[in-house]
PDB file of C-alpha atoms in Angstrom:
ATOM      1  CA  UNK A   1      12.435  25.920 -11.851  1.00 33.00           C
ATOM      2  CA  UNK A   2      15.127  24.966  -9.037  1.00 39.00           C
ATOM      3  CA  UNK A   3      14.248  22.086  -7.305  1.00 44.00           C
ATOM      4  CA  UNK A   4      15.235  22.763  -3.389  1.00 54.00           C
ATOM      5  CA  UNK A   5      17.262  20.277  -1.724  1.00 67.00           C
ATOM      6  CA  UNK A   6      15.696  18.166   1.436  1.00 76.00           C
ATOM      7  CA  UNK A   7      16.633  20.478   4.467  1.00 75.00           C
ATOM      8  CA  UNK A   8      16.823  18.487   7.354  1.00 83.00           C
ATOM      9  CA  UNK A   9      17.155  14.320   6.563  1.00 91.00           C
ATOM     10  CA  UNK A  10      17.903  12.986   9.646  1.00 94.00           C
ATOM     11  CA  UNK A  11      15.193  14.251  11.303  1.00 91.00           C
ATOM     12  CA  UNK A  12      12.641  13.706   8.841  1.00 91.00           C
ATOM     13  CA  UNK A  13      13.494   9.991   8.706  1.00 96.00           C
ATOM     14  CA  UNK A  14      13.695  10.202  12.426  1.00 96.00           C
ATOM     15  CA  UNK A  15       9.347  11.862  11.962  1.00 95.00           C
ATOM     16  CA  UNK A  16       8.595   9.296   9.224  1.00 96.00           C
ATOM     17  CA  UNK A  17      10.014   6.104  10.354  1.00 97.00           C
ATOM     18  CA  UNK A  18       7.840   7.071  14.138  1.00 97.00           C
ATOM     19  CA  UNK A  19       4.778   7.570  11.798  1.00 96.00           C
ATOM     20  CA  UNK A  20       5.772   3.937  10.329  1.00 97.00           C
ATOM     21  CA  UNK A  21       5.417   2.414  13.378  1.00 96.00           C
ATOM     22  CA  UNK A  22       1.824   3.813  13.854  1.00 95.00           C
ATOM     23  CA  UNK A  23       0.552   3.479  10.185  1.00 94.00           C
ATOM     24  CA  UNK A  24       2.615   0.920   7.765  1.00 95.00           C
ATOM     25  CA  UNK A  25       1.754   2.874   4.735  1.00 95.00           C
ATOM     26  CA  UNK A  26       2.371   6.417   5.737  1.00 95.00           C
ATOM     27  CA  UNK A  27       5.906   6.200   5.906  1.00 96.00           C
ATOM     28  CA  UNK A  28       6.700   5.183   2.032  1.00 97.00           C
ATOM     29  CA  UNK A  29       3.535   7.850   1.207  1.00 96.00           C
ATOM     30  CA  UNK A  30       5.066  10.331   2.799  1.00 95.00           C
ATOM     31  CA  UNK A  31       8.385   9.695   1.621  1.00 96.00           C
ATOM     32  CA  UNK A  32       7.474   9.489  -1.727  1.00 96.00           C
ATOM     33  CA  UNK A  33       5.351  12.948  -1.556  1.00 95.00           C
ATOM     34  CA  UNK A  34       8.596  14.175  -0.352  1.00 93.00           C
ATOM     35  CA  UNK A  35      10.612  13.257  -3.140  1.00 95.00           C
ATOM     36  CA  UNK A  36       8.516  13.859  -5.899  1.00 94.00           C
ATOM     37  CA  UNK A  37       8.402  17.381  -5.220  1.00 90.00           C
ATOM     38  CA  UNK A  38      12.538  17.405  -4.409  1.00 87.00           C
ATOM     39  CA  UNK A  39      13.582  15.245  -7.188  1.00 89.00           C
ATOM     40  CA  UNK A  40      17.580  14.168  -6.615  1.00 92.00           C
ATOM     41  CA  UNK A  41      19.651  13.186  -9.352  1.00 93.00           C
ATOM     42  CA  UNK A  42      21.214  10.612  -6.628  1.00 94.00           C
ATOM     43  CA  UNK A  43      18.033   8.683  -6.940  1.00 94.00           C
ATOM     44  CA  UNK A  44      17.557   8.457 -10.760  1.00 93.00           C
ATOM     45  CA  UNK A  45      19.781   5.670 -11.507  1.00 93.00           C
ATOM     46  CA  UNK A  46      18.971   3.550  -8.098  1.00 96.00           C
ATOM     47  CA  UNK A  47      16.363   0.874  -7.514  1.00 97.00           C
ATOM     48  CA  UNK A  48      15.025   3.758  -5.320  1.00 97.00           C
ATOM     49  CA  UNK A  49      14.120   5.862  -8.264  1.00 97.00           C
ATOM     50  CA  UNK A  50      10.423   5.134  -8.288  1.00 97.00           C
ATOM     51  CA  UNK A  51       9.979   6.589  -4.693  1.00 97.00           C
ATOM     52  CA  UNK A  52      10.284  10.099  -7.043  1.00 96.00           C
ATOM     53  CA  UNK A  53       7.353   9.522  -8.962  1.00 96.00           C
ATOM     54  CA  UNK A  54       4.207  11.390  -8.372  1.00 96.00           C
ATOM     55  CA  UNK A  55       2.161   8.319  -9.880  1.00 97.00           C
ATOM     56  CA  UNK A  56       4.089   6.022  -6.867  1.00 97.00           C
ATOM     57  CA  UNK A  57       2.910   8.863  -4.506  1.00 96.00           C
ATOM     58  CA  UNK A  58      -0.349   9.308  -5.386  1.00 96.00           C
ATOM     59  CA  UNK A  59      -1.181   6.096  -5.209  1.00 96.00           C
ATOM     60  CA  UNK A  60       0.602   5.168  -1.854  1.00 96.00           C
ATOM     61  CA  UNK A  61      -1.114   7.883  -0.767  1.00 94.00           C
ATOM     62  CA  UNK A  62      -4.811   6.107  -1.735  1.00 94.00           C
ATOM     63  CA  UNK A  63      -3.267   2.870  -0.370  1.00 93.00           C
ATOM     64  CA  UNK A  64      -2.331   4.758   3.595  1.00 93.00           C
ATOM     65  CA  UNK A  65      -6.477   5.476   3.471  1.00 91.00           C
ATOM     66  CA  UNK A  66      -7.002   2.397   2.808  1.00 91.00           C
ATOM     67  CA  UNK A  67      -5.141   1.472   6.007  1.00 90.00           C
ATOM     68  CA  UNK A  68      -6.772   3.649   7.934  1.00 88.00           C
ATOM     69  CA  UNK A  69      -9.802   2.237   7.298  1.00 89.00           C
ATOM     70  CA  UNK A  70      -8.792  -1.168   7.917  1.00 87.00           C
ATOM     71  CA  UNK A  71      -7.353  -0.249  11.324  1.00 83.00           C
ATOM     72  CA  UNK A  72     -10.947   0.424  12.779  1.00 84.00           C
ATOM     73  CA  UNK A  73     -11.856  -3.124  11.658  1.00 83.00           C
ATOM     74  CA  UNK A  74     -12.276  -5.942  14.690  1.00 83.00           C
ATOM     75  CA  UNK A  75     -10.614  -7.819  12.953  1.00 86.00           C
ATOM     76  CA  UNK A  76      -7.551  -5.905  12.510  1.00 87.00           C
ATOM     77  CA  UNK A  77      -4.337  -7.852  14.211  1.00 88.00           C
ATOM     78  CA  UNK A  78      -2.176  -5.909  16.731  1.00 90.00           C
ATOM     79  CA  UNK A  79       0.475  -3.802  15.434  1.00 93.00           C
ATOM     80  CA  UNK A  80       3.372  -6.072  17.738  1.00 95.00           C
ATOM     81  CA  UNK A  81       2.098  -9.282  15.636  1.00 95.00           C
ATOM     82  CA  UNK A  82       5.430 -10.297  14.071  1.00 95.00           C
ATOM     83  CA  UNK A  83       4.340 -10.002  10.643  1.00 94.00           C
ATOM     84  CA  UNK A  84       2.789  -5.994  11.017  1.00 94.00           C
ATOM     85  CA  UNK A  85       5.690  -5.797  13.101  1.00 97.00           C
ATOM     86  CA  UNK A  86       8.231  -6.461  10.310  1.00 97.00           C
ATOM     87  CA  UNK A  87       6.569  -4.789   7.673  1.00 97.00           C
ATOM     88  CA  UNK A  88       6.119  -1.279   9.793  1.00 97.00           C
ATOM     89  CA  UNK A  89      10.085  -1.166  10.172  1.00 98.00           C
ATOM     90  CA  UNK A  90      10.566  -2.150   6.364  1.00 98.00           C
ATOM     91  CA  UNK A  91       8.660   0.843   5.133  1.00 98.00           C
ATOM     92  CA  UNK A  92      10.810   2.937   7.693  1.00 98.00           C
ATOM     93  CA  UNK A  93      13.591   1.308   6.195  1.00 98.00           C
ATOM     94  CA  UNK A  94      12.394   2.287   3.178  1.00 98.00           C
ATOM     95  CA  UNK A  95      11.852   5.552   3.784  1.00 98.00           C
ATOM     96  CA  UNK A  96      14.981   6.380   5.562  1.00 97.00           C
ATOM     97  CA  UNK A  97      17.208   4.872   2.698  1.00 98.00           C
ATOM     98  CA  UNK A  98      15.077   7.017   0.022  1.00 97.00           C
ATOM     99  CA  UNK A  99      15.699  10.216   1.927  1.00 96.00           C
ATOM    100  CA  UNK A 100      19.512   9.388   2.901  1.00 96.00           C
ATOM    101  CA  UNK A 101      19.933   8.244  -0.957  1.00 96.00           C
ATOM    102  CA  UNK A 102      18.593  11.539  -2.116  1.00 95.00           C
ATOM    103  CA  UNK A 103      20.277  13.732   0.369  1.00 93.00           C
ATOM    104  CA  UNK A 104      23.833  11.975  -0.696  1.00 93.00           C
ATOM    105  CA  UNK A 105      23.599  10.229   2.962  1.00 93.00           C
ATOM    106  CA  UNK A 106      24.520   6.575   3.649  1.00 96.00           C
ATOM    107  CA  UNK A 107      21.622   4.602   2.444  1.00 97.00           C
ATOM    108  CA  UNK A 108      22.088   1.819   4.908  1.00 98.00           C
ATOM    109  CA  UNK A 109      22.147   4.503   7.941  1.00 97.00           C
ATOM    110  CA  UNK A 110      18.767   5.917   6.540  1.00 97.00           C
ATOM    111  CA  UNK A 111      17.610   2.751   6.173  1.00 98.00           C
ATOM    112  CA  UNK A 112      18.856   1.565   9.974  1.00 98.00           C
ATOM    113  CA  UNK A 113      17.594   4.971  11.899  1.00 98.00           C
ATOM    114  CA  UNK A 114      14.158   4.526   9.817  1.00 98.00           C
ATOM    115  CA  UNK A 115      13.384   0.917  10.760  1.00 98.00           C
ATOM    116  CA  UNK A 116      15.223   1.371  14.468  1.00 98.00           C
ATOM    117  CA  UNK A 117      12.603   4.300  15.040  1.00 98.00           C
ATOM    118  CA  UNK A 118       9.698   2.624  13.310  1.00 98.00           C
ATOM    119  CA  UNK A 119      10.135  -0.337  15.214  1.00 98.00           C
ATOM    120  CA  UNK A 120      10.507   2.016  18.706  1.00 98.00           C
ATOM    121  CA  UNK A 121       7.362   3.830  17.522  1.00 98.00           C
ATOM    122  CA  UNK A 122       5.277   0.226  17.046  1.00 97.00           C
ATOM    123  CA  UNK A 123       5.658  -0.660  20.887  1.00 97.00           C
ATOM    124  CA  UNK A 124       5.020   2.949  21.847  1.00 97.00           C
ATOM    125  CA  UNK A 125       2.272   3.708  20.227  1.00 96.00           C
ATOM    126  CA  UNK A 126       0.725   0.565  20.373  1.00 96.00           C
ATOM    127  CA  UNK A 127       1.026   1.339  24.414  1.00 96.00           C
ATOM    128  CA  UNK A 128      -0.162   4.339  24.578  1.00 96.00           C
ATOM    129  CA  UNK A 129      -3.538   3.318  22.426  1.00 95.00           C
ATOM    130  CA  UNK A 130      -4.241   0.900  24.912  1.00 95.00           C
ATOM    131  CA  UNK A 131      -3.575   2.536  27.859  1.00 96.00           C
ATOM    132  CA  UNK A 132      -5.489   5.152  26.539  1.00 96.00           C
ATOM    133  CA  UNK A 133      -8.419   3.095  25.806  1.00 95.00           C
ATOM    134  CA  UNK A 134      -8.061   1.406  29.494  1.00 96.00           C
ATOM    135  CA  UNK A 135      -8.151   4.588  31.386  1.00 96.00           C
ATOM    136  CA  UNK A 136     -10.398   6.639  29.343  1.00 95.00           C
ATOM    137  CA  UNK A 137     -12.716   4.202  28.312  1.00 94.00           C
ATOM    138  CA  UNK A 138     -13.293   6.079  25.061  1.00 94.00           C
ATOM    139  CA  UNK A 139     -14.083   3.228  22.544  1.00 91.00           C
ATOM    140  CA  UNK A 140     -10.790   1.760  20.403  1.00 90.00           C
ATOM    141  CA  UNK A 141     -11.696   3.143  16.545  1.00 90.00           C
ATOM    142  CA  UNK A 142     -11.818   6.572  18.332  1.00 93.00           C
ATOM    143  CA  UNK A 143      -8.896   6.747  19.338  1.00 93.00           C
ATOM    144  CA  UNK A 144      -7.520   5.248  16.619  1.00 91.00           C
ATOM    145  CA  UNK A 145      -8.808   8.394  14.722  1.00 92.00           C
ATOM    146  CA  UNK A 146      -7.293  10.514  16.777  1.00 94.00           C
ATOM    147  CA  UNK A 147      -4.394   8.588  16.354  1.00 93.00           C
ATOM    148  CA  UNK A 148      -4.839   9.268  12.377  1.00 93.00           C
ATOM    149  CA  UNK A 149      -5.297  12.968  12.522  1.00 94.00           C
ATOM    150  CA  UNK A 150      -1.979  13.000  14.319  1.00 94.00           C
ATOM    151  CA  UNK A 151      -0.219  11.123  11.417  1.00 94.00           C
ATOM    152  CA  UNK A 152      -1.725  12.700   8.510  1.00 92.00           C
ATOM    153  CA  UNK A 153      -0.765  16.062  10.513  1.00 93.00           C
ATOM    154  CA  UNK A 154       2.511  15.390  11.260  1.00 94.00           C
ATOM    155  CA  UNK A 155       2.745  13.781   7.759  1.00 91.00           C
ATOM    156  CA  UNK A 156       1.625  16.952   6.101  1.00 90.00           C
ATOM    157  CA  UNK A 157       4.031  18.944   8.245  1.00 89.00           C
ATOM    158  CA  UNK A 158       7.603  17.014   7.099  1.00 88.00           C
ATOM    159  CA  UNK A 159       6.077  17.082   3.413  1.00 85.00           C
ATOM    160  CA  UNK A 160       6.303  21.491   3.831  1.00 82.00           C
ATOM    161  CA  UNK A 161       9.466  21.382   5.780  1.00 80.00           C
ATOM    162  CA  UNK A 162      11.357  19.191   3.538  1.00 72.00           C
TER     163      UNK A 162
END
């Protein structure tokens, strides 16, 4: 079987590093669903090699509902902390230099447009949530949902455009 190429990399790292910045894991899950069904030969000898494994997917996969749970939790710090900050534009970085690796692209550009749109995404997001909340008055974890239906949606739609 022919393994088709990825169609359209800029813009899905432009989709998945966004969906970074409004769930940390989705970005490498999504990534890595990508690539294990478009496996690249430019990946197979490259510390990025694992993001082709349908193990790695699977199980980033398990670990993205995990943080969707989490996010409904009091408890759960503000996406614009420093520290969820960071990690949200690594895994966009992460993402972006897996997809521009495979592809043949630049890895560091992939990595930069990833993060740089993850980390836009973050503020963004985290905005609109509030602002949401404020003038609807619809309680936080709901919207929050809503928010997760939108990025396992969108998620599911770069996985069959790719």
């Amino acid at each position: 079987m022919k393994i088709k190429e990825i169609s359209h990399p800029f813009w899905q790292v432009l989709g998945i590093g966004t969906l970074a910045g409004m769930r940390t894991s989705s970005a490498p899950a999504i990534t890595s669903q990508i690539l294990s069904h478009h496996h690249s030969k430019r990946l197979e000898h490259s510390p990025l090699n694992f993001m082709q494994s349908k193990t790695v997917a699977n199980t980033l996969t398990f670990l993205t509902v995990g943080e969707v749970i989490m996010d409904k939790l009091p408890s759960t710090p503000n996406r614009i902390r420093p520290t969820g900050f960071v990690f949200r534009c690594l895994s966009g970085a992460l993402a972006g230099a897996s997809i521009y690796k495979a592809t043949g692209g630049n890895v560091l550009a992939g990595a930069l447009l990833g993060s740089a749109s993850a980390a836009a995404s973050t503020y963004l997001s985290f905005i609109l949530r509030k602002n949401t909340v404020k003038k609807t008055k619809i309680f936080d974890p709901i919207i929050g949902a809503i928010e997760d239906a939108l990025v396992v949606g969108a998620g599911i739609g770069l996985i069959q455009i790719a």
